[in-house]
Coordinates of C-alpha atoms in Angstrom, one line a residue:
X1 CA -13.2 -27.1 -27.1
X2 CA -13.8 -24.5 -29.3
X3 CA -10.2 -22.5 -30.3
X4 CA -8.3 -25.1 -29.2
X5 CA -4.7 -25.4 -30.3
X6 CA -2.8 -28.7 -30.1
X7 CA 0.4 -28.8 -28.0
X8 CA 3.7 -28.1 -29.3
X9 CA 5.8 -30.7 -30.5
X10 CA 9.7 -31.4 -31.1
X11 CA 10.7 -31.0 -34.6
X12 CA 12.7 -34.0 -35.9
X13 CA 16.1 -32.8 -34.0
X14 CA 14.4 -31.8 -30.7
X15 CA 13.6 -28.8 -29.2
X16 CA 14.9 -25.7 -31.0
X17 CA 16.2 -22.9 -28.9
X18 CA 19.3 -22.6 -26.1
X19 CA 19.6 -25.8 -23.4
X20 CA 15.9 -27.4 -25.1
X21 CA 18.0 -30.9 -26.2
X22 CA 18.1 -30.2 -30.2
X23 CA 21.2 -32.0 -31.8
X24 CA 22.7 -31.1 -34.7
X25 CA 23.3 -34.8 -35.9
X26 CA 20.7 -37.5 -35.9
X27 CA 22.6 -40.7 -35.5
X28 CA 20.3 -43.6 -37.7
X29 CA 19.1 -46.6 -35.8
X30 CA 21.1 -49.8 -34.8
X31 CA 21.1 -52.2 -38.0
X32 CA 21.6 -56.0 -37.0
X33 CA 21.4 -59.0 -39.6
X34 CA 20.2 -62.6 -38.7
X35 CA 19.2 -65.7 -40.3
X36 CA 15.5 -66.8 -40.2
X37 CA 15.8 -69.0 -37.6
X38 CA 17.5 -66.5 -35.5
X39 CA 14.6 -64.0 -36.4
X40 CA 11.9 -65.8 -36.9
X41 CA 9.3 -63.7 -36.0
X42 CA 10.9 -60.3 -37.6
X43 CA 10.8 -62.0 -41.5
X44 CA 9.9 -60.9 -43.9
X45 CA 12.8 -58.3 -43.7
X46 CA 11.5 -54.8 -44.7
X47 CA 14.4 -53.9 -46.4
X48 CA 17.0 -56.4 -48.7
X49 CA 20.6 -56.5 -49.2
X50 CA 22.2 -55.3 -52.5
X51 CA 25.5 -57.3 -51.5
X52 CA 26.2 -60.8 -52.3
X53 CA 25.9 -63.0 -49.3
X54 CA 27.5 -66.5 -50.8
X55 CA 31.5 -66.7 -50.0
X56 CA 34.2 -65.2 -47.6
X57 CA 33.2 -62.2 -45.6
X58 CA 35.6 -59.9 -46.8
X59 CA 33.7 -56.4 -44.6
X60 CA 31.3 -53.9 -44.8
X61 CA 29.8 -51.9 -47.4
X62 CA 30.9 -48.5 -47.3
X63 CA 27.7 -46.9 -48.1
X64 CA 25.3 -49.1 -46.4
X65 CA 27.3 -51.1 -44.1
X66 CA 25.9 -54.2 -44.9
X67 CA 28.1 -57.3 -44.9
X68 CA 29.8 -57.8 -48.5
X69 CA 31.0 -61.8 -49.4
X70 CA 33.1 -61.9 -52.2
X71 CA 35.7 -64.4 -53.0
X72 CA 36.4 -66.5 -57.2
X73 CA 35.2 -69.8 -56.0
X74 CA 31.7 -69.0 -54.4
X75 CA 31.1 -66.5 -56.6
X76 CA 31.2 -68.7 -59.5
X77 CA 30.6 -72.5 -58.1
X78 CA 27.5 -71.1 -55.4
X79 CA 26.6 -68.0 -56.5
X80 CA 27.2 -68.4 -60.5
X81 CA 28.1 -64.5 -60.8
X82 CA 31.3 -65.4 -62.8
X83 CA 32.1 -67.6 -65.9
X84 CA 34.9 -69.1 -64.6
X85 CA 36.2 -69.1 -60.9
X86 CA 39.4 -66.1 -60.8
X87 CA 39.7 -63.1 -59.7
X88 CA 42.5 -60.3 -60.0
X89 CA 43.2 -58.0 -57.6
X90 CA 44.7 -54.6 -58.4
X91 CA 46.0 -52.1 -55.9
X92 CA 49.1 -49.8 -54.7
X93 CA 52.0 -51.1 -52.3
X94 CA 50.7 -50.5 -48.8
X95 CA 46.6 -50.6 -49.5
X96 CA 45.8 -53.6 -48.3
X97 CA 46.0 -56.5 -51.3
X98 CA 47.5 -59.4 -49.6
X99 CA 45.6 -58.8 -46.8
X100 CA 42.4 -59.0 -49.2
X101 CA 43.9 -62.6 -50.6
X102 CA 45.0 -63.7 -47.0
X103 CA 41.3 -62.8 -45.7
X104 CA 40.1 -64.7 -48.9
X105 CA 42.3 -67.8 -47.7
X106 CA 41.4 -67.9 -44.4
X107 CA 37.6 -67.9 -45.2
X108 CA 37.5 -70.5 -48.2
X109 CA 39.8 -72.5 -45.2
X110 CA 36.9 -72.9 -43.1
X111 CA 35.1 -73.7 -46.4
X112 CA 36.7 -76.7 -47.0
X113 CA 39.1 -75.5 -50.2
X114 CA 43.1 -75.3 -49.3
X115 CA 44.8 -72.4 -50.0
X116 CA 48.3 -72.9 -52.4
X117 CA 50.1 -70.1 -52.2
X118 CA 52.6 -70.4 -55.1
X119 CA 55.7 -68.0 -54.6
X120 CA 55.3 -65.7 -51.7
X121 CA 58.1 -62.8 -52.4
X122 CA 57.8 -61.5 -49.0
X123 CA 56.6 -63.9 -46.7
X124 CA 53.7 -62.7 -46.2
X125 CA 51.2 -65.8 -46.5
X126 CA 53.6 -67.7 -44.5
X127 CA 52.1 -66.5 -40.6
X128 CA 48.4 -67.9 -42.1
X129 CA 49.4 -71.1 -43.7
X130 CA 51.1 -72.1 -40.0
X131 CA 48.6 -70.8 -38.2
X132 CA 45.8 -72.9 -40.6
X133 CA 48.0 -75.7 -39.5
X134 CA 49.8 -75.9 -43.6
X135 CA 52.9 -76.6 -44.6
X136 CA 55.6 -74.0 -46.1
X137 CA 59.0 -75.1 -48.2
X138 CA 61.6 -72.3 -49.1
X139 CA 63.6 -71.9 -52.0
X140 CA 65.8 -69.3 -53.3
X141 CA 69.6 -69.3 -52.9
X142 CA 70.8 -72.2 -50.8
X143 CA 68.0 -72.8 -49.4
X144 CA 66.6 -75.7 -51.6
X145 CA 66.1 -76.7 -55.5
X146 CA 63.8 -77.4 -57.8
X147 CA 64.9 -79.6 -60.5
X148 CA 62.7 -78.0 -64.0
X149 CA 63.0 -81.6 -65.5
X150 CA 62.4 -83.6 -62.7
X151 CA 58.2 -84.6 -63.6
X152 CA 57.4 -84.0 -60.1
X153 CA 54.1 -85.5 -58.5
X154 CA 52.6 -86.1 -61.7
X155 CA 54.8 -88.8 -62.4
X156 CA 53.6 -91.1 -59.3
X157 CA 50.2 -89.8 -60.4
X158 CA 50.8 -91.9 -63.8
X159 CA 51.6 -95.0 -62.1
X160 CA 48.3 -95.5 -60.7
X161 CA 46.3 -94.8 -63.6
X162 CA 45.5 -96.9 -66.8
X163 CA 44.1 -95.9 -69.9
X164 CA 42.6 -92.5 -71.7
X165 CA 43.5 -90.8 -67.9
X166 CA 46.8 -91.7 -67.6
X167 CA 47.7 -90.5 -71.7
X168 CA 45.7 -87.3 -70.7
X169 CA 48.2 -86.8 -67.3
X170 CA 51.4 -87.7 -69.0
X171 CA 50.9 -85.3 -72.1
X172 CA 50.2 -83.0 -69.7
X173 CA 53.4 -83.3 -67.3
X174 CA 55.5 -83.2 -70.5
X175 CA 53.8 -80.1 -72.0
X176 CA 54.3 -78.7 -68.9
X177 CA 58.0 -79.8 -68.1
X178 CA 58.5 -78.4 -72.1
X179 CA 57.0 -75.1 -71.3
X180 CA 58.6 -74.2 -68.3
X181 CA 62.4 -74.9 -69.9
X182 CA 61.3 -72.9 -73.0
X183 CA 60.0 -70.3 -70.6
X184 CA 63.6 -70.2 -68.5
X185 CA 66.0 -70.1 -71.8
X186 CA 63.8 -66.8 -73.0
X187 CA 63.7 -65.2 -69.5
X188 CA 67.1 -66.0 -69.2
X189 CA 68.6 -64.7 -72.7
X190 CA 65.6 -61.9 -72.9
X191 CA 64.7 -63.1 -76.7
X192 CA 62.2 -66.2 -78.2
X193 CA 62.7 -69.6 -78.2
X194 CA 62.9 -70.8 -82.2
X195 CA 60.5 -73.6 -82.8
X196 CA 63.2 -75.8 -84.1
X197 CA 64.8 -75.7 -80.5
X198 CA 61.9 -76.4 -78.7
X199 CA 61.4 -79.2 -81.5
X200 CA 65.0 -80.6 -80.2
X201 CA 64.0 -80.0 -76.7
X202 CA 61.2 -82.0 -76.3
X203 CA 63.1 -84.9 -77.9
X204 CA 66.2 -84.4 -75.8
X205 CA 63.5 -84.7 -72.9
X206 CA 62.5 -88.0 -74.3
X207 CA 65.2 -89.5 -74.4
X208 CA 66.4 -88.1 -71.3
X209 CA 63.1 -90.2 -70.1
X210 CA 64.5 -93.3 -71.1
X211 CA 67.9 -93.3 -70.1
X212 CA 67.7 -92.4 -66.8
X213 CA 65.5 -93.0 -63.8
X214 CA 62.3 -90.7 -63.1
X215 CA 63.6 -87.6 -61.5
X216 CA 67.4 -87.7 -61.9
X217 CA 68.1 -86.2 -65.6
X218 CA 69.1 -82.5 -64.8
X219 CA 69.8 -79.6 -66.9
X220 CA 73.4 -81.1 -67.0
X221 CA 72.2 -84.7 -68.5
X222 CA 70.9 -81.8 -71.2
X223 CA 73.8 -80.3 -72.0
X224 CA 75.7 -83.5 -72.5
X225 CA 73.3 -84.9 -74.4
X226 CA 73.1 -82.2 -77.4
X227 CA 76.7 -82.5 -76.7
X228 CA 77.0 -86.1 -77.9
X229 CA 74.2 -85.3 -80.8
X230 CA 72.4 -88.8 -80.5
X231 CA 71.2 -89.5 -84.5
X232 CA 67.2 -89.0 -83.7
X233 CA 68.5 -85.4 -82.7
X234 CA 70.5 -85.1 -85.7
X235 CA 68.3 -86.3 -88.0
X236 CA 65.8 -83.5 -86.6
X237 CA 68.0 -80.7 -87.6
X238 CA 68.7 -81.8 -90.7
X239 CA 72.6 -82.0 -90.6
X240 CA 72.7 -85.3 -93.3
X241 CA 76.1 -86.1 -91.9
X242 CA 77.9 -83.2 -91.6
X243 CA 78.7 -82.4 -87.5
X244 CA 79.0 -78.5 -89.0
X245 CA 75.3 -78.2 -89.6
X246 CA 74.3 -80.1 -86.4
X247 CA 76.5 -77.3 -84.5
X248 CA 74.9 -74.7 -86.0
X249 CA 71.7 -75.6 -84.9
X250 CA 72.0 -76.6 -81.5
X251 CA 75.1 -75.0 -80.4
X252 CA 72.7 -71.6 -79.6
X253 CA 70.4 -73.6 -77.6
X254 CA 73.3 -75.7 -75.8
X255 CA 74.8 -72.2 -74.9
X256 CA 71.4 -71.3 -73.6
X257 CA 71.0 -74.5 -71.6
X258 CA 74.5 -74.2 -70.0
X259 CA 73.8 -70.4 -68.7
X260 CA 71.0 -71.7 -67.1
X261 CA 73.3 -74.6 -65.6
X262 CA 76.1 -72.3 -64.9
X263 CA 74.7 -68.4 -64.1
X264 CA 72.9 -67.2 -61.6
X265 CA 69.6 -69.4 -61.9
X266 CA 72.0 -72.8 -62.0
X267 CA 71.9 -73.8 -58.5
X268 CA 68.4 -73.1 -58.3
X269 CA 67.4 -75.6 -60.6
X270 CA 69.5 -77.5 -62.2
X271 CA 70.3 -79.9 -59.2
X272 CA 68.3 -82.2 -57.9
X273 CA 64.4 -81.5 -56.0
X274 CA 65.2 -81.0 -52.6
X275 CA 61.1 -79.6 -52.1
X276 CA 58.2 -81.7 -51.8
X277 CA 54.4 -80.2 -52.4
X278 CA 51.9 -81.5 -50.7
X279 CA 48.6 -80.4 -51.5
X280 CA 46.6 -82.4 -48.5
X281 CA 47.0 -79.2 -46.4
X282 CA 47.6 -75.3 -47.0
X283 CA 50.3 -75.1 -48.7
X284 CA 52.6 -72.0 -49.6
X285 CA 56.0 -72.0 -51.8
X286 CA 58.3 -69.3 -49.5
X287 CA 60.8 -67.9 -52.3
X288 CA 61.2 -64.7 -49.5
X289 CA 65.3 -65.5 -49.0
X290 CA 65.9 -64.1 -52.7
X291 CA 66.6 -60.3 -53.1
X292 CA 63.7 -58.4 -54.7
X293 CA 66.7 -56.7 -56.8
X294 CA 67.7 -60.4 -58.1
X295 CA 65.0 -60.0 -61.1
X296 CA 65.4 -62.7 -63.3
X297 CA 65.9 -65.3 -60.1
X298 CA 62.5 -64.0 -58.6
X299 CA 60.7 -64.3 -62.3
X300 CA 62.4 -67.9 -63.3
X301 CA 61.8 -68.8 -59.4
X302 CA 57.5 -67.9 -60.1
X303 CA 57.7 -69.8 -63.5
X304 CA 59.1 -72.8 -62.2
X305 CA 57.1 -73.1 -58.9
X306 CA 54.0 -72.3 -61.3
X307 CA 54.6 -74.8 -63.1
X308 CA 55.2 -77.2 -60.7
X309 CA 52.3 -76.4 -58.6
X310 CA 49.8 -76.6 -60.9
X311 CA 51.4 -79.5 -62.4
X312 CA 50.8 -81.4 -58.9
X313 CA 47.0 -80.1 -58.7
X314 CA 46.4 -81.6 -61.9
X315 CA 48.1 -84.5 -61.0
X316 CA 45.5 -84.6 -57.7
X317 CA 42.4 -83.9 -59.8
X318 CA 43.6 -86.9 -62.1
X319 CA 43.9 -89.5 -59.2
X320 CA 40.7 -88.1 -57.6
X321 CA 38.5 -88.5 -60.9
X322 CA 39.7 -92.1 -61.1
X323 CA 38.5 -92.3 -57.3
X324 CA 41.8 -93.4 -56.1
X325 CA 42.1 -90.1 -53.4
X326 CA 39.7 -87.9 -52.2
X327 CA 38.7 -84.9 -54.4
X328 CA 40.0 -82.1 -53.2
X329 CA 39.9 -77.9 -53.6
X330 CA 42.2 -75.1 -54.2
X331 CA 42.4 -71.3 -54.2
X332 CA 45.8 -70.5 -56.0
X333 CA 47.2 -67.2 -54.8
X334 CA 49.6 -65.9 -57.5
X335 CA 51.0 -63.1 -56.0
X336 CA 53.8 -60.1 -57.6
X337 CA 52.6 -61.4 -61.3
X338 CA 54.3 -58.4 -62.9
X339 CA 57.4 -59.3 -61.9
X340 CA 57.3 -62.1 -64.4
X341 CA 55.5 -60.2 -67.2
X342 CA 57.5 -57.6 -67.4
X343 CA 61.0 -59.7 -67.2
X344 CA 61.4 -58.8 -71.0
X345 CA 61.1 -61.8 -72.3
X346 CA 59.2 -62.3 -75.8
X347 CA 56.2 -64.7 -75.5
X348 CA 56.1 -64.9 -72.1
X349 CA 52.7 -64.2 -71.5
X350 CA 51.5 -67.2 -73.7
X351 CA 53.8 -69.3 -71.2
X352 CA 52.1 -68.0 -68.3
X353 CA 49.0 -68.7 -69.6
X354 CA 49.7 -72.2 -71.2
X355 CA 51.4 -73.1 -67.5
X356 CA 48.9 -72.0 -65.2
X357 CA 45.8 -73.4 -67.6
X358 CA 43.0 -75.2 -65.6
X359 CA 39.9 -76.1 -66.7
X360 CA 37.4 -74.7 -64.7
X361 CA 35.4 -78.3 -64.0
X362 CA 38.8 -78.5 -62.1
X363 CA 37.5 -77.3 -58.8
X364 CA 40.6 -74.8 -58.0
X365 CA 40.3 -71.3 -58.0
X366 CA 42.8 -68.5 -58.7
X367 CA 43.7 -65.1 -57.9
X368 CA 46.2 -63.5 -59.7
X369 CA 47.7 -60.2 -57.4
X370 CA 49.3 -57.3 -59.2
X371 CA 50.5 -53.6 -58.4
X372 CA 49.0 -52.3 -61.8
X373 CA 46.7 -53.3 -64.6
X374 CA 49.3 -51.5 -66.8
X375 CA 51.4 -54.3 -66.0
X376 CA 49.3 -56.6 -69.0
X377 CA 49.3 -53.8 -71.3
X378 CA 52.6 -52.3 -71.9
X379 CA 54.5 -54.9 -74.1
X380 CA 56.6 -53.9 -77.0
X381 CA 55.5 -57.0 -78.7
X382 CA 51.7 -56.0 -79.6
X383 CA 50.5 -60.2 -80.1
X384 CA 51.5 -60.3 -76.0
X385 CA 50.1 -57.1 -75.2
X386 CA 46.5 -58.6 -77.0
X387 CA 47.2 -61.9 -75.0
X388 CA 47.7 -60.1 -71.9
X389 CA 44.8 -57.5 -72.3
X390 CA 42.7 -60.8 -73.2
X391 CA 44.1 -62.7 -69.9
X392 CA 42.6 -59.7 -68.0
X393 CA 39.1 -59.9 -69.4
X394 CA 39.2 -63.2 -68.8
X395 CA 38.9 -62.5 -64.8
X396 CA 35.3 -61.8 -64.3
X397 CA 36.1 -60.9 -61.0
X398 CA 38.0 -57.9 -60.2
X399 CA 38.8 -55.9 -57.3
X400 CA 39.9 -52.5 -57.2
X401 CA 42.1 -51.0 -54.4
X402 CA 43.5 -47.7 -54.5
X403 CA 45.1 -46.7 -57.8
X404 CA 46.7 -43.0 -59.0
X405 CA 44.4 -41.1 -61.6
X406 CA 47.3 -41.9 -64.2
X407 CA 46.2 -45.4 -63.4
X408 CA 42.3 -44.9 -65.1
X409 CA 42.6 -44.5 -68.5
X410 CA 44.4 -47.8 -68.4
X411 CA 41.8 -49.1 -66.1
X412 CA 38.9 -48.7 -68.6
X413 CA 40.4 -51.1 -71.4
X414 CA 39.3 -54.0 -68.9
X415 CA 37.3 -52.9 -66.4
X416 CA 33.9 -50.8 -66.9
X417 CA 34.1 -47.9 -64.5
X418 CA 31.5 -44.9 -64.0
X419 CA 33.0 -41.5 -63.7
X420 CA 32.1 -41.6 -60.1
X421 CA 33.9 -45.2 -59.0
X422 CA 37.0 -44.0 -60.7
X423 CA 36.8 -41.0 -58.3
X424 CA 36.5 -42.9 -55.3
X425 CA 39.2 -45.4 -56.2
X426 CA 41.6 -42.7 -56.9
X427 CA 40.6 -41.0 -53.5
X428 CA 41.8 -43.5 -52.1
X429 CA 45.2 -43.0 -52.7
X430 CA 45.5 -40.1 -50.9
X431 CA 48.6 -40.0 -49.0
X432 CA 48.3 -40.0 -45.4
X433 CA 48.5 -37.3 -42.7
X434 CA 50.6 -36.3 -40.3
X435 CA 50.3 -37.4 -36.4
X436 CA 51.7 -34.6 -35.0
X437 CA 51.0 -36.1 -31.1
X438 CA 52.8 -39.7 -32.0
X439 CA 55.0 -37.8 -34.4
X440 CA 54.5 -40.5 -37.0
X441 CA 52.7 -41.1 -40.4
X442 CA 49.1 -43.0 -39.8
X443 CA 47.6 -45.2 -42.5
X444 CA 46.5 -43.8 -45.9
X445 CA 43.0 -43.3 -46.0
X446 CA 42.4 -45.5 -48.7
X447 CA 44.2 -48.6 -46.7
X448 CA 41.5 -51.7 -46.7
X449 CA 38.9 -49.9 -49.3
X450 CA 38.9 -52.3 -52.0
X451 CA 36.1 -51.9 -55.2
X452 CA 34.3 -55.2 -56.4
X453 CA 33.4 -55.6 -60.1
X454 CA 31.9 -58.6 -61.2
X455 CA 31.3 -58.5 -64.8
X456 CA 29.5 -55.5 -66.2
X457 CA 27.9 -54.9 -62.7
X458 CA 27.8 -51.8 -61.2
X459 CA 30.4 -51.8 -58.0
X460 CA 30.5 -52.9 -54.6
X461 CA 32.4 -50.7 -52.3
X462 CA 33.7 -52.5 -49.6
X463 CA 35.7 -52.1 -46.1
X464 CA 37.8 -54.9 -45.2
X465 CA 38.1 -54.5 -41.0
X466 CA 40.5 -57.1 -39.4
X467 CA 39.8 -59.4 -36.2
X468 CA 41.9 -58.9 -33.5
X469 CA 44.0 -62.7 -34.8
X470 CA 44.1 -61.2 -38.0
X471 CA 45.6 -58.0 -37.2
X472 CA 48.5 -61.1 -35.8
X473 CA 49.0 -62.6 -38.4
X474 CA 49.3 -59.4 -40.6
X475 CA 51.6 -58.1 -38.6
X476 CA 54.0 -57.1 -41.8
X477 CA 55.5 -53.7 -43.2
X478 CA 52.2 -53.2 -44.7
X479 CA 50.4 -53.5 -41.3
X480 CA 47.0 -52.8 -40.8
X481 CA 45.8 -50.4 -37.7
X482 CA 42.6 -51.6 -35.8
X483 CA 41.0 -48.6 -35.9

């Protein structure tokens, strides 16, 4: 008809005008995912993920809500987004990192791969690894040993193999066993180790070796022995018959030795091994029962189980390459790695790295927890601060928690961030508010907000929500709410 106007119709928030439905917020629509088979007859999808799907579920994308999978070993064995299969994660106390590496655990659990959890200060790890049906030894101040010259499971390891294999393990377990004694005497008297003493050292372990049964010399066999000054020792010195020069070489090292027999790390290891690892199942190294004041026990306690624990994965990987057990997979959870990089110690970051070396082929991931990236930059020695800075880079993967705005500029020298993710990782640490109802604090903001960087990629904001058996097993000082 002629003149005809079309009827009215609702703008996109409804009827304008008092009691005519118009909202002021238009919610978006429901978003579900599905596999193909589940949604056969919806595919092709009209929109794709940005979000890597391959790994542990750690949560949703905060911006799209998408489901973000993230975790070292599936990122670089199934999704190759990473040169090697680490990760570090970086966050305040409170924000949520061990939950990250416990979520990480429990996922690559159901995957097949057995989490190791070497040195948990806290007991934190220790509620998954029962529950995941593991095993978990103490250690600390009378609560069990671990003997720094004792070869450990490497040295049943040898016994079975022949050849090129068993040469490769046994230089190994030695280099090892050398490392971690050098590493204690520097913790332990806060200055190097000379190279003529860890000359003697490795020969005193020698002949240690072949004296006395697998497993029974001690750190007082040690003593004795550059004590008595057998002539292969002497001969290394140079001393050409005169006790005087022998003394002043080894009599600084023998002093070092006996502290470590005698102070406050001597009943801790230089007894006998009173802990077994076994790597068949979860595994976690509880070193909770010594104070978090106690430094130098909590650092020498890390090096030692460190070195133990990947001494025994190496030993596994040997044995399973000569088909003699089934090959296994790890995820290595090296949490509080400051404390031992910033005992004060010279040269201790070359002794982390030359302990906890794997090579990739390997199979075992690792993930290296810290409260601060400062933490590998702020040596007075400049050669460790350029090892540590270069152990950092090393990490493709990296995840971001909340950090201070001091905490950028250090950021930076590792980790490529835009001017907008370093504002929304500092927001994050926003303190929290007030509950003036419960009259108590609630959590920070920024608690279970977590940045992913892999590589030079742009990052992957991401919000790690609990399950309800999680929430359980998290049930720490650093608790997550369900909310």
């Amino acid at each position: 008809m002629a003149g005809a106007t079309s009827p009215p119709t609702p703008g996109r928030r409804g009827w304008a005008g008092r009691a005519q439905g118009s909202t002021h917020l238009v919610e978006p629509a429901l978003e579900f995912r599905a596999t193909t088979v589940q949604a056969c007859g919806l595919w092709p999808y009209a929109v794709g993920a940005g979000a890597p799907r391959m790994g542990v579920p750690l949560g949703q994308h905060l911006h799209t809500g998408e489901t973000v999978c993230c975790d070292p070993i599936s990122h670089f064995l199934r999704a190759g987004l990473i040169p090697n299969p680490s990760g570090l994660l970086i966050a305040l106390p409170g924000f949520g990192k061990s939950t990250v590496a416990r979520r990480m655990q429990l996922g690559l659990a159901a995957f097949g791969v057995n989490p190791f959890v070497i040195g948990d200060l806290k007991g934190e790890h220790v509620p998954l690894i029962e529950a995941l049906g593991g095993k978990v030894v103490k250690l600390g101040r009378g609560q069990g040993c671990l003997n720094i010259l004792d070869p450990g499971a490497g040295l049943a390891a040898t016994a079975r193999l022949a050849g090129q294999a068993r040469a490769k393990l046994t230089a190994d377990i030695l280099g090892r066993r050398l490392n971690v004694l050098c590493a204690l005497i520097a913790l332990n008297r806060r200055g190097q180790v000379l190279d003529i003493e860890e000359a003697v050292l490795s020969l005193c372990l020698s002949i240690l070796d072949d004296r006395l049964p697998p497993g029974h010399a001690t750190l007082h066999d040690l003593v004795a022995l550059l004590e008595e000054g057998p002539e292969p020792v002497r001969a290394l010195t140079l001393e050409r018959g005169e006790d005087p020069r022998y003394r002043a070489a080894v009599d600084p090292l023998q002093l070092s030795v006996r502290a470590l027999t005698d102070g406050a790390l001597g009943r801790s290891f230089a007894q006998r091994t009173t802990v077994e690892l076994d790597l068949t199942v979860p595994f976690c190294v509880d070193i909770s029962g010594i104070a978090e004041s106690d430094e130098r026990l909590v650092a020498a306690t890390l090096l030692a189980t460190w070195a133990e624990g990947f001494g025994a994965i190496a030993a596994a990987h040997a044995l399973a390459e000569a088909g003699l057990q089934p090959r296994r997979n790890w995820l290595v959870v090296m949490d509080e790695l400051w404390r031992v990089l910033r005992s004060g110690a010279a040269g201790m970051v070359a002794r982390i790295d030359a302990l906890t070396r794997l090579d990739r082929s390997l199979g075992t991931g690792t993930l290296l927890i810290t409260h601060s990236v400062s933490d590998f930059l702020a040596f007075p020695d400049p050669a460790d601060a350029l090892r540590a800075k270069g152990f950092v880079e090393r990490v493709a993967l990296k995840i971001v928690g909340a950090v201070p705005p001091a905490e950028i500029a250090d950021l930076r020298q590792v980790i490529g961030f835009s001017d907008a993710e370093a504002e929304l990782v500092t927001g994050w640490s926003s303190p929290p508010s007030w509950d003036t109802a419960g009259e108590r604090h609630v959590a920070p903001p920024g608690r279970g907000h977590f940045l992913i960087k892999v590589g030079g990629r742009p990052g992957i904001p991401v919000r790690v929500a609990l399950t309800p058996r999680e929430l359980a097993l998290n049930d720490t000082n650093q608790r997550w709410e369900s909310s």
